[in-house]
PDB file of C-alpha atoms in Angstrom:
ATOM      1  CA  MET A   1      -9.831 -10.142 -11.525  1.00 44.00           C
ATOM      2  CA  ILE A   2     -12.560  -7.862 -12.857  1.00 40.00           C
ATOM      3  CA  ARG A   3     -11.968  -6.811 -16.458  1.00 37.00           C
ATOM      4  CA  ARG A   4     -15.002  -4.885 -17.634  1.00 32.00           C
ATOM      5  CA  LYS A   5     -15.300  -1.753 -19.705  1.00 33.00           C
ATOM      6  CA  PRO A   6     -14.740   1.397 -17.644  1.00 36.00           C
ATOM      7  CA  ILE A   7     -17.903   2.749 -16.082  1.00 31.00           C
ATOM      8  CA  GLN A   8     -18.784   5.532 -13.694  1.00 36.00           C
ATOM      9  CA  LEU A   9     -16.708   5.470 -10.520  1.00 35.00           C
ATOM     10  CA  GLY A  10     -18.396   3.896  -7.562  1.00 42.00           C
ATOM     11  CA  SER A  11     -20.916   1.902  -9.624  1.00 42.00           C
ATOM     12  CA  LEU A  12     -21.810  -1.455  -8.143  1.00 44.00           C
ATOM     13  CA  ASP A  13     -22.489  -4.769  -9.800  1.00 44.00           C
ATOM     14  CA  SER A  14     -25.372  -7.042  -8.825  1.00 37.00           C
ATOM     15  CA  HIS A  15     -23.354  -8.435  -5.907  1.00 41.00           C
ATOM     16  CA  GLY A  16     -22.574  -4.995  -4.477  1.00 44.00           C
ATOM     17  CA  ALA A  17     -18.908  -5.107  -5.541  1.00 46.00           C
ATOM     18  CA  THR A  18     -17.212  -2.052  -6.991  1.00 46.00           C
ATOM     19  CA  MET A  19     -16.397  -2.504 -10.656  1.00 48.00           C
ATOM     20  CA  SER A  20     -13.352  -1.571 -12.738  1.00 49.00           C
ATOM     21  CA  HIS A  21     -12.026   1.932 -13.146  1.00 49.00           C
ATOM     22  CA  GLU A  22      -9.998   3.018 -16.114  1.00 60.00           C
ATOM     23  CA  GLY A  23      -6.356   3.017 -15.072  1.00 80.00           C
ATOM     24  CA  ILE A  24      -6.936   0.887 -11.974  1.00 93.00           C
ATOM     25  CA  LYS A  25      -8.479  -2.585 -12.085  1.00 93.00           C
ATOM     26  CA  THR A  26     -10.572  -3.196  -8.993  1.00 93.00           C
ATOM     27  CA  VAL A  27     -10.167  -6.806  -7.889  1.00 93.00           C
ATOM     28  CA  ARG A  28     -12.322  -8.874  -5.601  1.00 90.00           C
ATOM     29  CA  VAL A  29     -10.739 -10.573  -2.637  1.00 91.00           C
ATOM     30  CA  ASP A  30     -10.438 -14.359  -2.756  1.00 85.00           C
ATOM     31  CA  ASN A  31     -10.541 -15.174   0.946  1.00 75.00           C
ATOM     32  CA  ARG A  32      -9.176 -18.699   0.536  1.00 69.00           C
ATOM     33  CA  CYS A  33      -5.389 -18.952   0.540  1.00 66.00           C
ATOM     34  CA  ASP A  34      -3.809 -22.377   0.937  1.00 59.00           C
ATOM     35  CA  PHE A  35      -0.349 -21.100   1.789  1.00 55.00           C
ATOM     36  CA  SER A  36       2.036 -22.227  -0.954  1.00 51.00           C
ATOM     37  CA  SER A  37      -0.202 -25.176  -1.927  1.00 59.00           C
ATOM     38  CA  TYR A  38      -1.232 -23.626  -5.218  1.00 67.00           C
ATOM     39  CA  SER A  39       0.874 -20.451  -5.167  1.00 77.00           C
ATOM     40  CA  ASP A  40       4.558 -20.062  -5.930  1.00 90.00           C
ATOM     41  CA  LEU A  41       4.864 -17.100  -3.575  1.00 94.00           C
ATOM     42  CA  CYS A  42       2.673 -15.455  -0.918  1.00 95.00           C
ATOM     43  CA  ILE A  43       3.361 -11.866   0.145  1.00 97.00           C
ATOM     44  CA  CYS A  44       1.945  -9.922   3.093  1.00 97.00           C
ATOM     45  CA  VAL A  45       2.125  -6.160   2.477  1.00 98.00           C
ATOM     46  CA  VAL A  46       1.562  -3.543   5.206  1.00 98.00           C
ATOM     47  CA  THR A  47       1.627   0.253   5.028  1.00 98.00           C
ATOM     48  CA  TRP A  48       1.302   2.627   7.977  1.00 98.00           C
ATOM     49  CA  ASN A  49       1.801   6.329   8.623  1.00 98.00           C
ATOM     50  CA  MET A  50       3.059   6.215  12.213  1.00 97.00           C
ATOM     51  CA  ASN A  51       2.633   9.938  12.967  1.00 96.00           C
ATOM     52  CA  GLY A  52       6.002   9.926  14.762  1.00 96.00           C
ATOM     53  CA  GLN A  53       4.896   7.369  17.388  1.00 94.00           C
ATOM     54  CA  VAL A  54       5.755   3.721  17.946  1.00 93.00           C
ATOM     55  CA  THR A  55       5.264   0.971  20.505  1.00 94.00           C
ATOM     56  CA  TYR A  56       6.477  -2.603  20.336  1.00 95.00           C
ATOM     57  CA  GLU A  57       2.906  -3.777  20.914  1.00 96.00           C
ATOM     58  CA  ASP A  58       1.693  -1.965  17.799  1.00 96.00           C
ATOM     59  CA  LEU A  59       4.450  -3.462  15.659  1.00 97.00           C
ATOM     60  CA  ALA A  60       3.648  -6.921  17.027  1.00 96.00           C
ATOM     61  CA  GLU A  61       0.008  -6.347  16.056  1.00 96.00           C
ATOM     62  CA  LEU A  62       1.166  -5.115  12.654  1.00 96.00           C
ATOM     63  CA  VAL A  63       3.059  -8.310  11.764  1.00 95.00           C
ATOM     64  CA  GLY A  64       0.469 -10.555  13.448  1.00 92.00           C
ATOM     65  CA  ASN A  65       0.689 -14.137  14.668  1.00 90.00           C
ATOM     66  CA  ASN A  66      -0.692 -15.891  11.593  1.00 87.00           C
ATOM     67  CA  ARG A  67       2.368 -15.693   9.333  1.00 89.00           C
ATOM     68  CA  LYS A  68       1.337 -17.829   6.404  1.00 89.00           C
ATOM     69  CA  PHE A  69       3.418 -15.919   3.881  1.00 94.00           C
ATOM     70  CA  ASP A  70       6.838 -16.185   2.277  1.00 95.00           C
ATOM     71  CA  LEU A  71       7.609 -12.462   2.284  1.00 97.00           C
ATOM     72  CA  LEU A  72       6.544  -9.642   4.605  1.00 98.00           C
ATOM     73  CA  VAL A  73       6.796  -6.141   3.134  1.00 98.00           C
ATOM     74  CA  VAL A  74       6.420  -3.246   5.599  1.00 98.00           C
ATOM     75  CA  GLY A  75       6.263   0.351   4.369  1.00 98.00           C
ATOM     76  CA  LEU A  76       6.210   3.101   6.983  1.00 98.00           C
ATOM     77  CA  GLN A  77       5.844   6.871   6.851  1.00 97.00           C
ATOM     78  CA  GLU A  78       6.453   9.572   9.488  1.00 96.00           C
ATOM     79  CA  VAL A  79       8.672   7.092  11.323  1.00 96.00           C
ATOM     80  CA  PRO A  80      10.134   8.223  14.690  1.00 95.00           C
ATOM     81  CA  ARG A  81      13.845   8.118  15.444  1.00 91.00           C
ATOM     82  CA  LYS A  82      13.836   4.528  16.703  1.00 93.00           C
ATOM     83  CA  ASN A  83      15.483   1.318  15.548  1.00 94.00           C
ATOM     84  CA  ILE A  84      12.377   0.101  13.740  1.00 96.00           C
ATOM     85  CA  SER A  85      14.239  -2.734  12.026  1.00 95.00           C
ATOM     86  CA  ARG A  86      15.239  -4.210  15.376  1.00 95.00           C
ATOM     87  CA  LEU A  87      11.715  -3.830  16.793  1.00 96.00           C
ATOM     88  CA  LEU A  88      10.160  -5.515  13.762  1.00 97.00           C
ATOM     89  CA  GLN A  89      12.656  -8.363  13.912  1.00 96.00           C
ATOM     90  CA  ALA A  90      11.893  -8.823  17.614  1.00 96.00           C
ATOM     91  CA  ALA A  91       8.157  -8.891  16.866  1.00 96.00           C
ATOM     92  CA  LEU A  92       8.700 -11.526  14.170  1.00 95.00           C
ATOM     93  CA  LEU A  93      10.700 -13.663  16.612  1.00 90.00           C
ATOM     94  CA  ASP A  94      12.482 -16.287  14.511  1.00 87.00           C
ATOM     95  CA  SER A  95       9.898 -16.841  11.764  1.00 93.00           C
ATOM     96  CA  HIS A  96      11.353 -14.356   9.243  1.00 96.00           C
ATOM     97  CA  ILE A  97      14.678 -12.662   8.551  1.00 96.00           C
ATOM     98  CA  LEU A  98      15.469  -9.257   7.066  1.00 97.00           C
ATOM     99  CA  LEU A  99      16.273  -9.459   3.347  1.00 97.00           C
ATOM    100  CA  GLY A 100      16.495  -5.746   2.584  1.00 97.00           C
ATOM    101  CA  LYS A 101      15.679  -2.253   3.809  1.00 97.00           C
ATOM    102  CA  SER A 102      15.542   1.204   2.253  1.00 98.00           C
ATOM    103  CA  ILE A 103      15.310   4.339   4.417  1.00 97.00           C
ATOM    104  CA  MET A 104      15.059   8.051   3.629  1.00 96.00           C
ATOM    105  CA  GLN A 105      14.547  10.003   6.846  1.00 94.00           C
ATOM    106  CA  SER A 106      10.950   9.264   7.936  1.00 95.00           C
ATOM    107  CA  ILE A 107      10.077   6.958   5.001  1.00 97.00           C
ATOM    108  CA  HIS A 108      11.035   3.315   5.549  1.00 98.00           C
ATOM    109  CA  LEU A 109      10.667   0.041   3.673  1.00 98.00           C
ATOM    110  CA  TYR A 110      11.546  -3.445   4.930  1.00 98.00           C
ATOM    111  CA  VAL A 111      11.342  -6.846   3.254  1.00 98.00           C
ATOM    112  CA  PHE A 112      11.458  -9.947   5.449  1.00 97.00           C
ATOM    113  CA  GLY A 113      11.555 -13.558   4.258  1.00 96.00           C
ATOM    114  CA  LEU A 114      11.168 -16.981   5.802  1.00 95.00           C
ATOM    115  CA  LYS A 115      14.158 -18.553   7.513  1.00 91.00           C
ATOM    116  CA  ASP A 116      16.794 -19.560   4.963  1.00 90.00           C
ATOM    117  CA  SER A 117      15.042 -17.412   2.334  1.00 92.00           C
ATOM    118  CA  ASP A 118      18.333 -15.575   1.808  1.00 90.00           C
ATOM    119  CA  LEU A 119      19.400 -18.707  -0.075  1.00 92.00           C
ATOM    120  CA  PHE A 120      16.717 -17.945  -2.694  1.00 92.00           C
ATOM    121  CA  THR A 121      17.263 -14.168  -2.763  1.00 95.00           C
ATOM    122  CA  LYS A 122      19.597 -12.334  -5.111  1.00 94.00           C
ATOM    123  CA  GLU A 123      20.078  -9.025  -6.861  1.00 93.00           C
ATOM    124  CA  VAL A 124      18.799  -6.959  -3.917  1.00 96.00           C
ATOM    125  CA  LYS A 125      18.942  -3.278  -4.845  1.00 96.00           C
ATOM    126  CA  ILE A 126      17.600  -0.151  -3.145  1.00 97.00           C
ATOM    127  CA  ASP A 127      16.703   3.265  -4.476  1.00 97.00           C
ATOM    128  CA  LYS A 128      15.292   6.563  -3.160  1.00 96.00           C
ATOM    129  CA  SER A 129      13.407   9.439  -4.747  1.00 96.00           C
ATOM    130  CA  PRO A 130      12.872  12.584  -2.657  1.00 94.00           C
ATOM    131  CA  VAL A 131      10.287  15.191  -3.593  1.00 90.00           C
ATOM    132  CA  GLY A 132       9.828  18.641  -2.089  1.00 73.00           C
ATOM    133  CA  GLY A 133      11.833  19.906   0.877  1.00 60.00           C
ATOM    134  CA  LEU A 134      14.007  18.318   3.521  1.00 56.00           C
ATOM    135  CA  GLY A 135      11.195  17.240   5.818  1.00 49.00           C
ATOM    136  CA  GLY A 136      11.789  19.822   8.543  1.00 47.00           C
ATOM    137  CA  LEU A 137      12.409  19.237  12.210  1.00 44.00           C
ATOM    138  CA  ILE A 138       9.510  16.794  12.446  1.00 47.00           C
ATOM    139  CA  ARG A 139      11.042  14.764   9.582  1.00 59.00           C
ATOM    140  CA  ARG A 140       7.834  14.456   7.556  1.00 68.00           C
ATOM    141  CA  LYS A 141       9.786  13.715   4.421  1.00 84.00           C
ATOM    142  CA  LYS A 142       7.948  13.309   1.129  1.00 95.00           C
ATOM    143  CA  GLY A 143       9.038  10.993  -1.660  1.00 97.00           C
ATOM    144  CA  ALA A 144       9.607   7.264  -1.958  1.00 97.00           C
ATOM    145  CA  VAL A 145      12.028   4.469  -1.155  1.00 98.00           C
ATOM    146  CA  ALA A 146      12.188   1.192  -3.046  1.00 98.00           C
ATOM    147  CA  ILE A 147      13.613  -2.324  -2.954  1.00 98.00           C
ATOM    148  CA  ARG A 148      14.123  -4.489  -6.017  1.00 97.00           C
ATOM    149  CA  LEU A 149      14.962  -8.167  -5.582  1.00 97.00           C
ATOM    150  CA  ASN A 150      14.828 -11.535  -7.238  1.00 96.00           C
ATOM    151  CA  TYR A 151      13.236 -14.163  -5.013  1.00 96.00           C
ATOM    152  CA  LYS A 152      12.919 -17.728  -6.264  1.00 93.00           C
ATOM    153  CA  GLY A 153      13.329 -16.442  -9.798  1.00 92.00           C
ATOM    154  CA  ILE A 154      10.597 -13.774  -9.518  1.00 94.00           C
ATOM    155  CA  THR A 155      11.754 -10.172  -9.986  1.00 95.00           C
ATOM    156  CA  MET A 156       9.840  -7.789  -7.728  1.00 97.00           C
ATOM    157  CA  VAL A 157       9.847  -4.072  -6.902  1.00 97.00           C
ATOM    158  CA  PHE A 158       8.299  -2.657  -3.727  1.00 98.00           C
ATOM    159  CA  ILE A 159       7.812   1.094  -3.303  1.00 98.00           C
ATOM    160  CA  SER A 160       6.924   2.832  -0.032  1.00 98.00           C
ATOM    161  CA  CYS A 161       5.921   6.449  -0.596  1.00 97.00           C
ATOM    162  CA  HIS A 162       4.556   9.546   1.103  1.00 98.00           C
ATOM    163  CA  LEU A 163       3.040  12.133  -1.235  1.00 97.00           C
ATOM    164  CA  SER A 164       2.029  15.730  -0.529  1.00 96.00           C
ATOM    165  CA  ALA A 165      -0.875  16.406   1.803  1.00 96.00           C
ATOM    166  CA  HIS A 166      -4.070  18.515   1.569  1.00 96.00           C
ATOM    167  CA  ALA A 167      -7.121  17.969  -0.607  1.00 97.00           C
ATOM    168  CA  GLN A 168      -6.317  20.746  -3.068  1.00 97.00           C
ATOM    169  CA  ASN A 169      -2.883  19.336  -4.016  1.00 97.00           C
ATOM    170  CA  VAL A 170      -4.158  16.696  -6.442  1.00 98.00           C
ATOM    171  CA  GLU A 171      -2.000  17.788  -9.389  1.00 98.00           C
ATOM    172  CA  LYS A 172       1.041  18.011  -7.123  1.00 97.00           C
ATOM    173  CA  ARG A 173       0.516  14.416  -6.010  1.00 98.00           C
ATOM    174  CA  ASN A 174       0.056  13.338  -9.631  1.00 98.00           C
ATOM    175  CA  SER A 175       3.334  15.011 -10.569  1.00 97.00           C
ATOM    176  CA  GLU A 176       5.143  13.437  -7.618  1.00 97.00           C
ATOM    177  CA  PHE A 177       3.859  10.004  -8.604  1.00 97.00           C
ATOM    178  CA  ARG A 178       5.154  10.447 -12.153  1.00 96.00           C
ATOM    179  CA  ASN A 179       8.532  11.760 -10.971  1.00 95.00           C
ATOM    180  CA  VAL A 180       8.985   8.870  -8.562  1.00 96.00           C
ATOM    181  CA  SER A 181       7.913   6.330 -11.199  1.00 95.00           C
ATOM    182  CA  GLU A 182      10.448   7.679 -13.689  1.00 93.00           C
ATOM    183  CA  SER A 183      13.348   8.010 -11.259  1.00 94.00           C
ATOM    184  CA  LEU A 184      13.285   4.760  -9.261  1.00 95.00           C
ATOM    185  CA  PHE A 185      15.486   2.106 -10.887  1.00 93.00           C
ATOM    186  CA  SER A 186      15.539   4.330 -13.965  1.00 83.00           C
ATOM    187  CA  GLN A 187      15.584   2.554 -17.304  1.00 70.00           C
ATOM    188  CA  LYS A 188      17.631   5.491 -18.614  1.00 68.00           C
ATOM    189  CA  LEU A 189      20.470   4.573 -16.256  1.00 69.00           C
ATOM    190  CA  ASN A 190      20.122   0.857 -16.860  1.00 72.00           C
ATOM    191  CA  PRO A 191      18.308   0.357 -20.195  1.00 69.00           C
ATOM    192  CA  TYR A 192      19.047  -3.379 -20.305  1.00 68.00           C
ATOM    193  CA  ALA A 193      17.497  -4.184 -16.931  1.00 76.00           C
ATOM    194  CA  ARG A 194      14.584  -6.590 -17.174  1.00 82.00           C
ATOM    195  CA  PRO A 195      11.293  -5.038 -16.002  1.00 88.00           C
ATOM    196  CA  ALA A 196       9.997  -6.314 -12.680  1.00 94.00           C
ATOM    197  CA  GLN A 197       7.419  -9.084 -12.982  1.00 95.00           C
ATOM    198  CA  ILE A 198       5.398  -7.455 -10.207  1.00 97.00           C
ATOM    199  CA  THR A 199       5.525  -3.929  -8.770  1.00 97.00           C
ATOM    200  CA  VAL A 200       3.771  -3.062  -5.496  1.00 98.00           C
ATOM    201  CA  TRP A 201       3.122   0.549  -4.421  1.00 98.00           C
ATOM    202  CA  LEU A 202       2.239   1.128  -0.796  1.00 98.00           C
ATOM    203  CA  GLY A 203       2.088   4.194   1.369  1.00 98.00           C
ATOM    204  CA  ASP A 204       0.364   7.365   2.415  1.00 98.00           C
ATOM    205  CA  LEU A 205      -0.594   8.551  -1.066  1.00 98.00           C
ATOM    206  CA  ASN A 206      -2.649  11.349   0.522  1.00 98.00           C
ATOM    207  CA  TYR A 207      -5.466  11.361  -2.048  1.00 98.00           C
ATOM    208  CA  ARG A 208      -8.677  12.534  -0.403  1.00 98.00           C
ATOM    209  CA  ILE A 209     -12.457  12.261  -0.628  1.00 98.00           C
ATOM    210  CA  GLN A 210     -14.012  15.304  -2.274  1.00 97.00           C
ATOM    211  CA  GLY A 211     -17.324  16.491  -3.709  1.00 97.00           C
ATOM    212  CA  ILE A 212     -19.414  15.564  -0.671  1.00 97.00           C
ATOM    213  CA  GLY A 213     -19.936  17.262   2.661  1.00 97.00           C
ATOM    214  CA  ASN A 214     -17.917  16.128   5.664  1.00 97.00           C
ATOM    215  CA  TYR A 215     -20.880  15.118   7.788  1.00 96.00           C
ATOM    216  CA  PRO A 216     -22.820  13.334   5.014  1.00 98.00           C
ATOM    217  CA  ALA A 217     -19.627  11.350   4.352  1.00 98.00           C
ATOM    218  CA  ARG A 218     -19.299  10.494   8.040  1.00 98.00           C
ATOM    219  CA  ASP A 219     -22.939   9.392   8.141  1.00 98.00           C
ATOM    220  CA  LEU A 220     -22.304   6.949   5.288  1.00 98.00           C
ATOM    221  CA  ILE A 221     -19.234   5.568   7.075  1.00 98.00           C
ATOM    222  CA  HIS A 222     -21.145   5.296  10.365  1.00 97.00           C
ATOM    223  CA  ASN A 223     -23.752   3.184   8.559  1.00 98.00           C
ATOM    224  CA  ASP A 224     -21.040   1.016   6.968  1.00 97.00           C
ATOM    225  CA  LEU A 225     -21.836   2.424   3.515  1.00 97.00           C
ATOM    226  CA  GLN A 226     -18.340   3.763   2.817  1.00 97.00           C
ATOM    227  CA  ARG A 227     -18.231   1.896  -0.508  1.00 96.00           C
ATOM    228  CA  LEU A 228     -20.569   4.602  -1.857  1.00 97.00           C
ATOM    229  CA  LEU A 229     -17.766   7.137  -1.343  1.00 98.00           C
ATOM    230  CA  THR A 230     -15.483   5.553  -3.967  1.00 96.00           C
ATOM    231  CA  ASN A 231     -17.163   7.878  -6.469  1.00 94.00           C
ATOM    232  CA  ASN A 232     -15.539  10.738  -4.525  1.00 98.00           C
ATOM    233  CA  ASP A 233     -12.056   9.249  -4.127  1.00 98.00           C
ATOM    234  CA  GLN A 234      -9.408  11.436  -5.786  1.00 98.00           C
ATOM    235  CA  LEU A 235      -7.038   8.541  -6.507  1.00 98.00           C
ATOM    236  CA  LEU A 236      -9.654   6.599  -8.466  1.00 96.00           C
ATOM    237  CA  GLN A 237     -10.766   9.781 -10.228  1.00 96.00           C
ATOM    238  CA  GLU A 238      -7.220  10.659 -11.297  1.00 97.00           C
ATOM    239  CA  ALA A 239      -6.560   7.087 -12.422  1.00 96.00           C
ATOM    240  CA  GLU A 240      -9.699   7.177 -14.541  1.00 94.00           C
ATOM    241  CA  ARG A 241      -8.349  10.349 -16.156  1.00 94.00           C
ATOM    242  CA  GLY A 242      -5.194   8.419 -17.009  1.00 94.00           C
ATOM    243  CA  GLN A 243      -2.972  10.572 -14.781  1.00 96.00           C
ATOM    244  CA  ILE A 244      -1.686   7.906 -12.381  1.00 97.00           C
ATOM    245  CA  PHE A 245      -1.375   4.147 -11.791  1.00 97.00           C
ATOM    246  CA  GLU A 246      -2.244   3.043 -15.309  1.00 94.00           C
ATOM    247  CA  GLY A 247      -2.491  -0.758 -15.420  1.00 93.00           C
ATOM    248  CA  TYR A 248      -2.385  -1.220 -11.630  1.00 96.00           C
ATOM    249  CA  SER A 249      -4.826  -3.254  -9.558  1.00 97.00           C
ATOM    250  CA  GLU A 250      -6.312  -2.565  -6.141  1.00 98.00           C
ATOM    251  CA  GLY A 251      -8.724  -4.400  -3.915  1.00 97.00           C
ATOM    252  CA  THR A 252     -12.258  -3.085  -3.421  1.00 96.00           C
ATOM    253  CA  LEU A 253     -12.389  -0.358  -0.770  1.00 97.00           C
ATOM    254  CA  THR A 254     -14.677  -2.116   1.693  1.00 96.00           C
ATOM    255  CA  PHE A 255     -12.861  -0.874   4.805  1.00 98.00           C
ATOM    256  CA  LYS A 256     -13.442   2.522   6.388  1.00 98.00           C
ATOM    257  CA  PRO A 257     -11.279   5.483   5.354  1.00 98.00           C
ATOM    258  CA  THR A 258      -7.986   5.285   7.235  1.00 98.00           C
ATOM    259  CA  TYR A 259      -7.472   9.006   8.009  1.00 98.00           C
ATOM    260  CA  LYS A 260      -7.857  11.177  10.066  1.00 97.00           C
ATOM    261  CA  TYR A 261      -8.517   9.702  13.510  1.00 98.00           C
ATOM    262  CA  ASN A 262      -8.238  11.152  16.973  1.00 97.00           C
ATOM    263  CA  ILE A 263      -5.083   9.577  18.370  1.00 96.00           C
ATOM    264  CA  GLY A 264      -5.892   6.818  20.841  1.00 95.00           C
ATOM    265  CA  SER A 265      -9.325   6.101  19.419  1.00 95.00           C
ATOM    266  CA  SER A 266     -11.322   4.961  16.401  1.00 94.00           C
ATOM    267  CA  ASN A 267     -13.164   8.293  16.187  1.00 97.00           C
ATOM    268  CA  TYR A 268     -12.630  10.581  13.235  1.00 97.00           C
ATOM    269  CA  ASP A 269     -11.051  14.011  13.704  1.00 97.00           C
ATOM    270  CA  THR A 270     -12.939  16.244  16.152  1.00 96.00           C
ATOM    271  CA  SER A 271     -10.355  19.047  16.177  1.00 95.00           C
ATOM    272  CA  TYR A 272     -11.270  22.505  14.921  1.00 95.00           C
ATOM    273  CA  LYS A 273     -10.128  21.422  11.431  1.00 92.00           C
ATOM    274  CA  VAL A 274     -12.621  18.500  11.337  1.00 95.00           C
ATOM    275  CA  ARG A 275     -10.759  16.858   8.457  1.00 96.00           C
ATOM    276  CA  MET A 276     -12.643  14.830   5.885  1.00 98.00           C
ATOM    277  CA  PRO A 277     -12.173  11.060   6.388  1.00 98.00           C
ATOM    278  CA  SER A 278     -10.183   9.693   3.434  1.00 98.00           C
ATOM    279  CA  TRP A 279      -8.515   6.568   2.070  1.00 98.00           C
ATOM    280  CA  THR A 280      -5.048   8.124   2.137  1.00 98.00           C
ATOM    281  CA  ASP A 281      -3.285   4.800   2.773  1.00 98.00           C
ATOM    282  CA  ARG A 282      -3.286   2.362  -0.136  1.00 98.00           C
ATOM    283  CA  ILE A 283      -1.668  -0.738  -1.632  1.00 98.00           C
ATOM    284  CA  LEU A 284      -1.675  -1.240  -5.411  1.00 98.00           C
ATOM    285  CA  PHE A 285       0.083  -3.796  -7.600  1.00 98.00           C
ATOM    286  CA  LYS A 286       0.885  -4.405 -11.251  1.00 96.00           C
ATOM    287  CA  THR A 287       2.126  -7.503 -13.052  1.00 94.00           C
ATOM    288  CA  GLN A 288       4.315  -7.013 -16.089  1.00 88.00           C
ATOM    289  CA  ASP A 289       3.096  -9.991 -18.096  1.00 74.00           C
ATOM    290  CA  THR A 290      -0.204 -11.591 -17.139  1.00 67.00           C
ATOM    291  CA  GLU A 291       0.621 -14.560 -19.369  1.00 79.00           C
ATOM    292  CA  GLU A 292       3.735 -15.264 -17.296  1.00 86.00           C
ATOM    293  CA  ILE A 293       2.586 -14.475 -13.766  1.00 92.00           C
ATOM    294  CA  HIS A 294      -0.820 -14.310 -12.105  1.00 92.00           C
ATOM    295  CA  ALA A 295      -1.504 -12.344  -8.917  1.00 94.00           C
ATOM    296  CA  THR A 296      -4.421 -13.110  -6.602  1.00 94.00           C
ATOM    297  CA  LEU A 297      -5.492 -10.782  -3.803  1.00 96.00           C
ATOM    298  CA  HIS A 298      -6.543 -12.718  -0.699  1.00 95.00           C
ATOM    299  CA  SER A 299      -7.164  -9.796   1.672  1.00 96.00           C
ATOM    300  CA  TYR A 300      -7.245  -5.994   1.666  1.00 98.00           C
ATOM    301  CA  GLU A 301      -8.153  -4.430   4.983  1.00 98.00           C
ATOM    302  CA  ALA A 302      -7.493  -1.715   7.524  1.00 98.00           C
ATOM    303  CA  MET A 303      -6.181  -2.579  10.979  1.00 98.00           C
ATOM    304  CA  ASP A 304      -8.644  -0.764  13.205  1.00 96.00           C
ATOM    305  CA  ASP A 305      -7.247  -2.029  16.520  1.00 96.00           C
ATOM    306  CA  ILE A 306      -4.101   0.125  16.288  1.00 97.00           C
ATOM    307  CA  HIS A 307      -4.736   3.545  17.831  1.00 96.00           C
ATOM    308  CA  SER A 308      -1.383   5.279  18.350  1.00 96.00           C
ATOM    309  CA  SER A 309      -1.499   7.240  15.067  1.00 97.00           C
ATOM    310  CA  ASP A 310      -4.034   9.412  13.265  1.00 97.00           C
ATOM    311  CA  HIS A 311      -3.822   6.832  10.432  1.00 98.00           C
ATOM    312  CA  LYS A 312      -4.896   3.193  10.478  1.00 98.00           C
ATOM    313  CA  PRO A 313      -2.493   0.669   8.897  1.00 98.00           C
ATOM    314  CA  VAL A 314      -3.584  -1.127   5.736  1.00 98.00           C
ATOM    315  CA  LYS A 315      -2.671  -4.745   5.008  1.00 98.00           C
ATOM    316  CA  ALA A 316      -2.916  -6.840   1.835  1.00 98.00           C
ATOM    317  CA  HIS A 317      -2.161 -10.495   1.128  1.00 97.00           C
ATOM    318  CA  ILE A 318      -1.063 -11.175  -2.464  1.00 97.00           C
ATOM    319  CA  CYS A 319      -0.195 -14.589  -3.877  1.00 95.00           C
ATOM    320  CA  LEU A 320       1.693 -15.148  -7.125  1.00 95.00           C
ATOM    321  CA  GLU A 321       1.491 -18.099  -9.463  1.00 92.00           C
ATOM    322  CA  LEU A 322       3.895 -18.573 -12.358  1.00 89.00           C
ATOM    323  CA  SER A 323       2.625 -20.025 -15.608  1.00 82.00           C
ATOM    324  CA  LYS A 324       3.850 -23.565 -16.079  1.00 73.00           C
ATOM    325  CA  PRO A 325       5.569 -24.375 -19.403  1.00 65.00           C
ATOM    326  CA  SER A 326       3.333 -26.350 -21.797  1.00 54.00           C
TER     327      SER A 326
END
């Protein structure tokens, strides 16, 4: 984990890796993960704005065939009126079972565990935090859903959210983040509850790239230089200002911005709006006590082979190691 003094956003170290931002610690990916050999728990986390569309093939691609993880956490936004839980379970075959789900209209969150993992799971709780209106006929609800559970003695909270759209609504997104943070599993309602040892936020956070022209930004992406756009990422800018995600970690943004694509392709928006490509879809995590639990990020990537939405899914692989008593 990179722990340097805050510097200008988007600055690179001698190896070309993005360095820390105030509020968010940027972490390098450790590509080697010996499943459960050195880790107490491995978690695969996926977020995807489905744009109201779904196919079984896409969900099968989402969960993948290489399932070297204890828990699979799937957060979805703009979910169509389908039995997504059943489709995900079918895609997983018999490798994992559903441990918990939290649904608020078009915002979904599912946690799956290995077979017999229900024997190690307790204190499963769900919560929801709506923001804004009712979501309308197209059910594009904004807000967040969450699952809190204790798995093998580790207390975890997962939050799937969908914040307000449009580049100019930065302060609105900041306010929604704070409201959701304060309302989910509120300490005011349960002041004696032990804080989660790890909290994972995933979802369509809707923060955009700004301060650069659309076509210059696309040229950088076309030349695989998207890392230079982190200086223009609203989420990292707002975190540096101390407005959001204080103390959270995120992998380096090496993948291409995940929005907005022409549906059915890997081409950015060519409609009359010509929207700016942006990293709207993110996964961030925070450990409560780094002396007690250590989190290692083993992958952070977009899934470019899924084309049915105007967003690309984002996947992370996080492994946890508990400190051993002296």
